[in-house]
PDB file of C-alpha atoms in Angstrom:
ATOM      1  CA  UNK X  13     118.638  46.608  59.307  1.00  0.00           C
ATOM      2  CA  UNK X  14     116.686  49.800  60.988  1.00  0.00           C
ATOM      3  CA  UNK X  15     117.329  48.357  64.317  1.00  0.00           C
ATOM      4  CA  UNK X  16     121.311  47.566  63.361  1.00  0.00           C
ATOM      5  CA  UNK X  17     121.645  51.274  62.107  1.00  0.00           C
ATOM      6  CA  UNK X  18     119.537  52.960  65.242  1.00  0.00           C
ATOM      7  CA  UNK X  19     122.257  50.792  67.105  1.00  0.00           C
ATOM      8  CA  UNK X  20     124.906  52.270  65.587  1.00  0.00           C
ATOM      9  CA  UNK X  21     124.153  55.726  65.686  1.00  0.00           C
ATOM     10  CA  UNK X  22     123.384  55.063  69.694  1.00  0.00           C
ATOM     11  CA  UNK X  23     126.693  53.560  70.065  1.00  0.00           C
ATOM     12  CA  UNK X  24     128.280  56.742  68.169  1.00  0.00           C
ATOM     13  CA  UNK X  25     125.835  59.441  70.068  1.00  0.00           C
ATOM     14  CA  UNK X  26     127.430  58.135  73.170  1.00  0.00           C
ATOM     15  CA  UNK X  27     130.981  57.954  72.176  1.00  0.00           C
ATOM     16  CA  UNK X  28     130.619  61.861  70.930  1.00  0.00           C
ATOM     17  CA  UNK X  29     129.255  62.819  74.541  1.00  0.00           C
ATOM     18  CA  UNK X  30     131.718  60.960  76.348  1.00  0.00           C
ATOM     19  CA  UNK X  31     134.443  62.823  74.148  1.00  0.00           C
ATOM     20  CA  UNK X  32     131.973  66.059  74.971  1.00  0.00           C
ATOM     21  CA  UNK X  33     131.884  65.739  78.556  1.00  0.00           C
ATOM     22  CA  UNK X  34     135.953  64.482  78.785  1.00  0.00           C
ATOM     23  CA  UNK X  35     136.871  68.046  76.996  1.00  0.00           C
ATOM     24  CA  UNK X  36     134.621  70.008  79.004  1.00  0.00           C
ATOM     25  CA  UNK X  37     135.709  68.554  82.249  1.00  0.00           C
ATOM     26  CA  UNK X  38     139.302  69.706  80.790  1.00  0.00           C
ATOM     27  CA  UNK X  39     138.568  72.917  80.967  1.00  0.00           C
ATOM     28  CA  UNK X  40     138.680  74.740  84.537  1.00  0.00           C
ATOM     29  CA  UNK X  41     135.691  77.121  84.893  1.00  0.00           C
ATOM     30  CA  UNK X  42     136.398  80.573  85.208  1.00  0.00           C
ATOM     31  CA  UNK X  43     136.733  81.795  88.944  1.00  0.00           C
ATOM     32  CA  UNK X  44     134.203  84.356  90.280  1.00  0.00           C
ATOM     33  CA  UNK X  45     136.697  87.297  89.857  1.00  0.00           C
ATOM     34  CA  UNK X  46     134.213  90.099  91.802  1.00  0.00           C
ATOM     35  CA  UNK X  47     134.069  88.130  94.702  1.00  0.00           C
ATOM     36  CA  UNK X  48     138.457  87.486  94.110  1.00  0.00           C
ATOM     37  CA  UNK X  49     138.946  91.230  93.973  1.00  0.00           C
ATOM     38  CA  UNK X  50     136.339  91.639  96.915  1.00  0.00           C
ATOM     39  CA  UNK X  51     137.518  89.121  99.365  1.00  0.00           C
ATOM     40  CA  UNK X  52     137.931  90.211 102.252  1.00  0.00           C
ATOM     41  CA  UNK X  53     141.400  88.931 103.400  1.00  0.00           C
ATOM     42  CA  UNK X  54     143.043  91.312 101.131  1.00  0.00           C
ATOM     43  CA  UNK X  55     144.588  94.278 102.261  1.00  0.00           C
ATOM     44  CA  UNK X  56     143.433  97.921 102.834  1.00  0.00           C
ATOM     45  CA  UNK X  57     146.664  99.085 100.554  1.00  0.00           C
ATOM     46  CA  UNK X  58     145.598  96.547  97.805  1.00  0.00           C
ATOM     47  CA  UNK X  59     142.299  98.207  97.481  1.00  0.00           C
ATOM     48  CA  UNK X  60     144.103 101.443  96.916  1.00  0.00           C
ATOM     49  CA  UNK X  61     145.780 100.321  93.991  1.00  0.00           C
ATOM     50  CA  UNK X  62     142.808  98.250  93.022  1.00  0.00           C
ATOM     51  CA  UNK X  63     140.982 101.803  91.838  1.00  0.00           C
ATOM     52  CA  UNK X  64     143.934 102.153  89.264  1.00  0.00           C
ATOM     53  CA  UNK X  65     144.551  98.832  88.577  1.00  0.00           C
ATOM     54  CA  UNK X  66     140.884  97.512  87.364  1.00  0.00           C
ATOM     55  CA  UNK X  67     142.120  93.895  88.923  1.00  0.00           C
ATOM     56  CA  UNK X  68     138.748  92.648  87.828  1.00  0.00           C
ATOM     57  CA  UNK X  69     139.096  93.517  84.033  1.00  0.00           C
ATOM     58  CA  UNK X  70     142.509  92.519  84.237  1.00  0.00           C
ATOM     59  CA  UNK X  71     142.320  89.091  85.162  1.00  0.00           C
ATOM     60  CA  UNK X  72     139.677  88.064  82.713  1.00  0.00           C
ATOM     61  CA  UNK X  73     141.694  89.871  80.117  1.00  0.00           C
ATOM     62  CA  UNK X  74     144.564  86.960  81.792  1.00  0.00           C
ATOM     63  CA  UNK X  75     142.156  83.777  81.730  1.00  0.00           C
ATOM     64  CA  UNK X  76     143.997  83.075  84.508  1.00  0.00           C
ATOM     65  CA  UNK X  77     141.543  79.881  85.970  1.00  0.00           C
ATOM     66  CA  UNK X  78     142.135  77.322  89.041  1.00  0.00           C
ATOM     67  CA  UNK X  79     144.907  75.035  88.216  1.00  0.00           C
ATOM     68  CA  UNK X  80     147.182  76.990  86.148  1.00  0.00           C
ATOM     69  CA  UNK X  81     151.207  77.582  86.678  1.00  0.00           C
ATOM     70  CA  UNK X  82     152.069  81.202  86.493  1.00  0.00           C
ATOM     71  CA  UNK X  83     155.001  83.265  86.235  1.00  0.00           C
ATOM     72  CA  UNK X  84     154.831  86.956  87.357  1.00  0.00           C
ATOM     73  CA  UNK X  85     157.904  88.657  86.743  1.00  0.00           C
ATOM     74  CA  UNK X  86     158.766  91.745  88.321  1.00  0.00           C
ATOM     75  CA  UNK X  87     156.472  90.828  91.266  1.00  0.00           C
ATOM     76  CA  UNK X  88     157.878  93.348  93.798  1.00  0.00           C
ATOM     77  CA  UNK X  89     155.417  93.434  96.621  1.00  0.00           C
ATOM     78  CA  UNK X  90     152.975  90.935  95.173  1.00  0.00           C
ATOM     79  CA  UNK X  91     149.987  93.156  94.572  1.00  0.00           C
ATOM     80  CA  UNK X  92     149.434  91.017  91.381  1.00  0.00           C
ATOM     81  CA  UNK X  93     150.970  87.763  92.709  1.00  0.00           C
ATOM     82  CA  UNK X  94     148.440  87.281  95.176  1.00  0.00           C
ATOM     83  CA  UNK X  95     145.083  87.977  93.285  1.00  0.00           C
ATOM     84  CA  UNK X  96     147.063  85.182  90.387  1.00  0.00           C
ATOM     85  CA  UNK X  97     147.535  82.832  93.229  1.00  0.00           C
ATOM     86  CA  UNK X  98     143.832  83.367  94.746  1.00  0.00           C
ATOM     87  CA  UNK X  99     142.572  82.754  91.254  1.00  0.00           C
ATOM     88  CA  UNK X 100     144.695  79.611  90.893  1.00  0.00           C
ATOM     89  CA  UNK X 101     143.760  78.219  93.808  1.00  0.00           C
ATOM     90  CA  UNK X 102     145.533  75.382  95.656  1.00  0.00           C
ATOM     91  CA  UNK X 103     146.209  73.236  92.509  1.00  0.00           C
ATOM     92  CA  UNK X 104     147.695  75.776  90.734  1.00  0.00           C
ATOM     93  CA  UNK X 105     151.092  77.556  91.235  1.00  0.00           C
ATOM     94  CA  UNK X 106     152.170  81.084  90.762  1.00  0.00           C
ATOM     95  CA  UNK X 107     156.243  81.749  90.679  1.00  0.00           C
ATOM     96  CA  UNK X 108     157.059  85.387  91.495  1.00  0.00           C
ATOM     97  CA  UNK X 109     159.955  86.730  90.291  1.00  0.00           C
ATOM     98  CA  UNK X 110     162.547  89.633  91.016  1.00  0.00           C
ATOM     99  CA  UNK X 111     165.718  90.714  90.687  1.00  0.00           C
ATOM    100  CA  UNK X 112     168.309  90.927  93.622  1.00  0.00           C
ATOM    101  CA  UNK X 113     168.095  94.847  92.800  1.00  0.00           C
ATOM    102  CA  UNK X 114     164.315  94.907  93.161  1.00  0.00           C
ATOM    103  CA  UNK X 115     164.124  93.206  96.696  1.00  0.00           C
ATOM    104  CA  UNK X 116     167.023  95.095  97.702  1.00  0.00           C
ATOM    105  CA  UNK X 117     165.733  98.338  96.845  1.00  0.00           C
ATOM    106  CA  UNK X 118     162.170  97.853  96.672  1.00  0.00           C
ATOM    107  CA  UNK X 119     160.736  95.282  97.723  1.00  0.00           C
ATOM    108  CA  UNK X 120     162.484  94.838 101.403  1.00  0.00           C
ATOM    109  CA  UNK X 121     160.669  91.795 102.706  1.00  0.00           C
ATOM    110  CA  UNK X 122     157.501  93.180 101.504  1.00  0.00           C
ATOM    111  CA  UNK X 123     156.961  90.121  99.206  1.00  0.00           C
ATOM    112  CA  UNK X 124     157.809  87.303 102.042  1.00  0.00           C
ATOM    113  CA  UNK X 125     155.469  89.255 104.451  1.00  0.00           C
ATOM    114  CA  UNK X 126     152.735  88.801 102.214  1.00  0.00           C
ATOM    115  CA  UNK X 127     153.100  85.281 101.832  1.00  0.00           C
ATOM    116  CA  UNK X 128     153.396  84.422 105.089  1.00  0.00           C
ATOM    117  CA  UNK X 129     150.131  86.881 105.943  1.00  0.00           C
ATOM    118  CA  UNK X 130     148.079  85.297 103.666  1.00  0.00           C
ATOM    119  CA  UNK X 131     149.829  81.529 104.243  1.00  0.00           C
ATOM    120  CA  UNK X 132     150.232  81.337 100.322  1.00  0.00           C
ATOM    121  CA  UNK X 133     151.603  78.384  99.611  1.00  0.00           C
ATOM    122  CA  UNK X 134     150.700  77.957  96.155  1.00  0.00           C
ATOM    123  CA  UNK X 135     153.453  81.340  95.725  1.00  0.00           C
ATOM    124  CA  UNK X 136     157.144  80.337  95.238  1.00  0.00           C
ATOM    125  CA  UNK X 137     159.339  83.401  95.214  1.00  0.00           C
ATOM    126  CA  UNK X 138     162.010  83.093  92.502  1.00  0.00           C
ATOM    127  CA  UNK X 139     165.429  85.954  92.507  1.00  0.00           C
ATOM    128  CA  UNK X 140     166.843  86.074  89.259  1.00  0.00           C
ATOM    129  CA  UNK X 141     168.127  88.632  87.043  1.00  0.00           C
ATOM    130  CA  UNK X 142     165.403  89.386  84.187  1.00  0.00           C
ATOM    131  CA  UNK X 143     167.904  88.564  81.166  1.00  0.00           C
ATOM    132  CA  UNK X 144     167.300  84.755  82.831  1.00  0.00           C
ATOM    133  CA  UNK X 145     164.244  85.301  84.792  1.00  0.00           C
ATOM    134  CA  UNK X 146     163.573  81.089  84.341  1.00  0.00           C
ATOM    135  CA  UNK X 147     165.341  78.071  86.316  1.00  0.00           C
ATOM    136  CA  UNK X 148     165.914  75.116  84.043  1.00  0.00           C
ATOM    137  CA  UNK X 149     163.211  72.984  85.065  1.00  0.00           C
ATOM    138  CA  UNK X 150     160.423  75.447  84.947  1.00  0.00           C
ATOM    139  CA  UNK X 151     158.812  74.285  81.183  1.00  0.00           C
ATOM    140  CA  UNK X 152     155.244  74.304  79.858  1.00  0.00           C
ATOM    141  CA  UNK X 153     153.848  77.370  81.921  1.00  0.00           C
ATOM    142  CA  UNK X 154     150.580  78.402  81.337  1.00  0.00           C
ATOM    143  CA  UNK X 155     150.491  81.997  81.662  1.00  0.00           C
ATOM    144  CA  UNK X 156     153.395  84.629  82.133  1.00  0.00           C
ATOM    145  CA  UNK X 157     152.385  88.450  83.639  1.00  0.00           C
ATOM    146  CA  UNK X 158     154.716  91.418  83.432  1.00  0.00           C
ATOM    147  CA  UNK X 159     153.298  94.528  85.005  1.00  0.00           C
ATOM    148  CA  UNK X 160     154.439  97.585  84.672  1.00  0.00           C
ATOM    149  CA  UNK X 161     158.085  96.823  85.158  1.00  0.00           C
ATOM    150  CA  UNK X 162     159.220  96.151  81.428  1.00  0.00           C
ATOM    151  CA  UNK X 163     160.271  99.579  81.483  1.00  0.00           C
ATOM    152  CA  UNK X 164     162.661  99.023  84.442  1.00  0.00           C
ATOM    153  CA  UNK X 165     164.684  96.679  82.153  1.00  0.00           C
ATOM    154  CA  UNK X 166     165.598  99.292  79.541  1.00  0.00           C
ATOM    155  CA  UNK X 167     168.204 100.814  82.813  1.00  0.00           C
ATOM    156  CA  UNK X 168     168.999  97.723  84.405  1.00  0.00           C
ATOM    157  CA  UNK X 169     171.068  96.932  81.077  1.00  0.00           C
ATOM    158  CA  UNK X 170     168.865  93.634  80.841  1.00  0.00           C
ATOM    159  CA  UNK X 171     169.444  91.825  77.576  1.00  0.00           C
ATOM    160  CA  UNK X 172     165.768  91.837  76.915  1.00  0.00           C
ATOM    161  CA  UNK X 173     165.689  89.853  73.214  1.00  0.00           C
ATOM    162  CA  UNK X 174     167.541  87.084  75.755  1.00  0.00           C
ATOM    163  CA  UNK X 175     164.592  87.774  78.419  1.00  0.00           C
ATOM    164  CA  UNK X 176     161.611  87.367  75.950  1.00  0.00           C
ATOM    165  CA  UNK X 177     163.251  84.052  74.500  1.00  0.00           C
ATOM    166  CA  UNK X 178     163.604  82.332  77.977  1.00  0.00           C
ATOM    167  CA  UNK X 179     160.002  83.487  78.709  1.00  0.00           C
ATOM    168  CA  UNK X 180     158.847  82.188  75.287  1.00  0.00           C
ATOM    169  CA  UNK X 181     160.600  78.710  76.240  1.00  0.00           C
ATOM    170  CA  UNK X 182     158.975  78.368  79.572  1.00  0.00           C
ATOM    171  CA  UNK X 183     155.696  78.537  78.277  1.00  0.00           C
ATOM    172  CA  UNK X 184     153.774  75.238  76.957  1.00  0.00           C
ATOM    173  CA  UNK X 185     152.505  76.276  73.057  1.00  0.00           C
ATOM    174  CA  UNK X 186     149.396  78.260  73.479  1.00  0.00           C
ATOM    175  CA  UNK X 187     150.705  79.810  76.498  1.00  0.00           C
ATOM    176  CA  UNK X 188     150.003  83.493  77.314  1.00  0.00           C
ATOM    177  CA  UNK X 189     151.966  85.998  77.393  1.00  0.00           C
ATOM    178  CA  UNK X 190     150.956  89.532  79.404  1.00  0.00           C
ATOM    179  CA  UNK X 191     152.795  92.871  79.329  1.00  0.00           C
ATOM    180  CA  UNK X 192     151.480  96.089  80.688  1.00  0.00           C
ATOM    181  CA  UNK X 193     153.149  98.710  81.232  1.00  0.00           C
ATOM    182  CA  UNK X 194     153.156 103.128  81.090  1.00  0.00           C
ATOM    183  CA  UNK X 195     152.522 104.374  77.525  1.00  0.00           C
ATOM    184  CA  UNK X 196     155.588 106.554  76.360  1.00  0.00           C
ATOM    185  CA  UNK X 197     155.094 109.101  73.188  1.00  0.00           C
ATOM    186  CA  UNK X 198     155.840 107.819  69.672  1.00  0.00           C
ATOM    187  CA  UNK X 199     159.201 107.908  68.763  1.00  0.00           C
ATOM    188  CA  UNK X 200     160.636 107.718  72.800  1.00  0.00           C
ATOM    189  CA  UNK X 201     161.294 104.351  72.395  1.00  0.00           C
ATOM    190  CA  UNK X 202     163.222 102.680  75.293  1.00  0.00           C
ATOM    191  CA  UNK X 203     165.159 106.199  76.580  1.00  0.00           C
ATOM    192  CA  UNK X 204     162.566 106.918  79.460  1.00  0.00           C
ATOM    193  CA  UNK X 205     162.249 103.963  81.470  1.00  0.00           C
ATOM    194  CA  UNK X 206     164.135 105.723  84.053  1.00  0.00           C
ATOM    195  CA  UNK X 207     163.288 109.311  83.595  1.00  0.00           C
ATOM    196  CA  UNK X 208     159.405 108.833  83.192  1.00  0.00           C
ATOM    197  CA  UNK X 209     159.008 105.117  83.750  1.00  0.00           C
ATOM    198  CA  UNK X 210     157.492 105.017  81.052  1.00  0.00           C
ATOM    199  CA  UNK X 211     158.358 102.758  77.311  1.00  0.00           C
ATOM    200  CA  UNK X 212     156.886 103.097  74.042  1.00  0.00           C
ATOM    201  CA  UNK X 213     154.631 100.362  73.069  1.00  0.00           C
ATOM    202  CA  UNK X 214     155.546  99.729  69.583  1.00  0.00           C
ATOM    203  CA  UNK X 215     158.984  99.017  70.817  1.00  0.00           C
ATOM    204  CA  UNK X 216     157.779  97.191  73.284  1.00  0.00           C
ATOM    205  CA  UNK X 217     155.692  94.933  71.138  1.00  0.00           C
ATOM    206  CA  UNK X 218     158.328  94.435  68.234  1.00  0.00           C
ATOM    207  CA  UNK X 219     160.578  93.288  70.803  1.00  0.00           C
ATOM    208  CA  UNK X 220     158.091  90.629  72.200  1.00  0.00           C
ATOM    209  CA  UNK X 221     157.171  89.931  68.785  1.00  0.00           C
ATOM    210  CA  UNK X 222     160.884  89.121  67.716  1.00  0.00           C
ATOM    211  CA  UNK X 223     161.234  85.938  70.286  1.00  0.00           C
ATOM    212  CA  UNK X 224     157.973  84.329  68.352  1.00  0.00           C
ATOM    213  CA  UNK X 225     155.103  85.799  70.052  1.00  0.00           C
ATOM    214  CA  UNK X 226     151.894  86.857  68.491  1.00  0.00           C
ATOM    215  CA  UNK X 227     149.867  89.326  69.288  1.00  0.00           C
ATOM    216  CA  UNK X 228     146.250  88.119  70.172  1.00  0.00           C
ATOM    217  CA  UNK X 229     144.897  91.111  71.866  1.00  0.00           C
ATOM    218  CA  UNK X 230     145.173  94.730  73.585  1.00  0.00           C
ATOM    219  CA  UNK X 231     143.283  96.019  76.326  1.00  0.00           C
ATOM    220  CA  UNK X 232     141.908  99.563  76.509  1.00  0.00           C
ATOM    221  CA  UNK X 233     140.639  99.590  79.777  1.00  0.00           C
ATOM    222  CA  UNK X 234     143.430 101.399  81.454  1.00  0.00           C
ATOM    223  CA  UNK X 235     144.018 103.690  78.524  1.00  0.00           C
ATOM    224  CA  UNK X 236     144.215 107.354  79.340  1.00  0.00           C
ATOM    225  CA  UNK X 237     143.866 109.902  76.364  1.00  0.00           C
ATOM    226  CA  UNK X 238     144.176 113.119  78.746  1.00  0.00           C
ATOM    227  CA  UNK X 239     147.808 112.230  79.410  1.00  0.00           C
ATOM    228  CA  UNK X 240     150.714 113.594  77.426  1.00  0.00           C
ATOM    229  CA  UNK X 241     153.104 110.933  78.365  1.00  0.00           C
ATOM    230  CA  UNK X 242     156.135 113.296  78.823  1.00  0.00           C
ATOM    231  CA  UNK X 243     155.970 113.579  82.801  1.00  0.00           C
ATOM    232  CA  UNK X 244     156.862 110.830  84.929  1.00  0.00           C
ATOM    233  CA  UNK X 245     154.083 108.557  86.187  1.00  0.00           C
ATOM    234  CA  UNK X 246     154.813 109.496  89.712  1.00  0.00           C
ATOM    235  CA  UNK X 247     154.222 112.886  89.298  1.00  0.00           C
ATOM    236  CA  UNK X 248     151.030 112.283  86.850  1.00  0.00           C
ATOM    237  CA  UNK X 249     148.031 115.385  87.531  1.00  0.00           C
ATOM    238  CA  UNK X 250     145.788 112.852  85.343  1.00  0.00           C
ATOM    239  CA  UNK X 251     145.497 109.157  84.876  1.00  0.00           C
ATOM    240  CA  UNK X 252     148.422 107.739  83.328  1.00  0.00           C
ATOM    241  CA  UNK X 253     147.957 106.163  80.357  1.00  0.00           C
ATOM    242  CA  UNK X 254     148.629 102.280  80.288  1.00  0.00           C
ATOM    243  CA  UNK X 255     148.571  99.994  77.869  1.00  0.00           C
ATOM    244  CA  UNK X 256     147.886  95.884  78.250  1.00  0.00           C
ATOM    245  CA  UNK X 257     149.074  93.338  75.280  1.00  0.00           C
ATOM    246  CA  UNK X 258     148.323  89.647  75.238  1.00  0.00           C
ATOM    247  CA  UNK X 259     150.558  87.426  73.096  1.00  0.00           C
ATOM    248  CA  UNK X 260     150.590  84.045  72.387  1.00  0.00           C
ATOM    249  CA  UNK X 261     152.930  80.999  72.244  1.00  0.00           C
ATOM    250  CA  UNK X 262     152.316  80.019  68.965  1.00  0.00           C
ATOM    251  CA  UNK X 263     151.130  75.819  68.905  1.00  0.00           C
ATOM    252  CA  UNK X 264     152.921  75.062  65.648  1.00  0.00           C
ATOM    253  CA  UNK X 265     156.187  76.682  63.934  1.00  0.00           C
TER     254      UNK X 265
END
């Protein structure tokens, strides 16, 4: 009887590590971000904005890890659409989107120059307005970035309850959901995005909130107390404050 039950609890302590070793080899290990931020392919104006930026914090804050499809709306340039798609890697896929304003006015070729420097092919550019920043087909993202642009939306008349609910349905549940963005004072609300480029972040969040998102987390690492938040972020003598929310794709209703 000893020998049947040592038997069975063999047979079991196998099946458990063979269930152990399935859902570990699920998992994608987290990428070496130091050496990400550090390699040296990236450019010389990258690094600039990396001392602002804190790419390093920021994409652990993400979780973005090898494998992953990404959507990075408001990409412009691609400052943060390359380190997603380095992080990624070549099994992974990182859409980045603008507006037909954006690359007219902004981003002038910037974005495809990038790409073709760094022979990105895991980066699909995608130009749609940012009321329906998703095509049809594109379901079950992992992880969707917006970077400091939110704010734009409040004076491109974007429908931004319709935004948040088409980014909420392209994610797979348990998908992430990033915003960052300049800190406006309490009680500005949405009437400085173009003035200050700046939002308020209770606004911002309620709005996120109302398409089904929850809140998970908020970064403090690019949090700046000395600023008033009444002068635009351009003309900033101190760091600007920023804040960084992660929400979450609920898994159940």
């Amino acid at each position: 009887m000893y020998r049947d039950l040592n038997f069975v609890l063999t047979r079991a302590a196998a099946a458990m590590a063979i269930v152990l070793i399935t859902a570990c080899a699920a998992l994608e290990p987290e990428p070496d971000y130091t050496w990400l931020v550090a390699n040296p392919e990236r450019s010389d104006a990258d690094r600039v904005n990396d001392q602002r930026r804190q790419p390093e914090k920021l994409l652990v804050f993400y979780g973005v890890r090898p494998g992953m499809h990404v959507l990075d709306m408001g990409a412009t340039a691609g400052y943060n659409t390359e380190l997603l798609a380095r992080a990624v890697g070549k099994d992974g896929l990182v859409y980045a989107h603008n507006n037909a304003f954006m690359l007219e006015n902004f981003v002038k070729g910037r974005l495809a120059e990038r790409i073709k420097r760094g022979a990105f092919e895991n980066i699909i550019p995608v130009t749609r307005e940012f009321d329906d920043p998703v095509p049809a087909d594109l379901r079950n993202l992992d992880l969707v970035t917006f970077n400091f642009v939110y704010h734009d939306t409040t004076w491109l008349g974007t429908d931004r309850a319709k935004m948040n609910r088409a980014i909420f349905n392209a994610l797979k549940p348990g998908g992430i959901y990033i915003v960052a963005d300049h800190s406006a004072k309490p009680g500005a609300g949405d009437t400085v995005g173009k003035s200050l480029h700046r939002i308020e972040e209770s606004l911002l969040r309620k709005e996120v909130e109302a398409a089904g998102f929850k809140l998970v987390a908020a970064g403090d690492f690019l949090r700046s107390p000395e600023d008033t938040r009444d002068v635009p972020v351009q003309k900033n003598t101190v760091r600007n404050d920023e804040f960084v929310l992660k929400f979450v794709k609920p898994k159940s209703p």
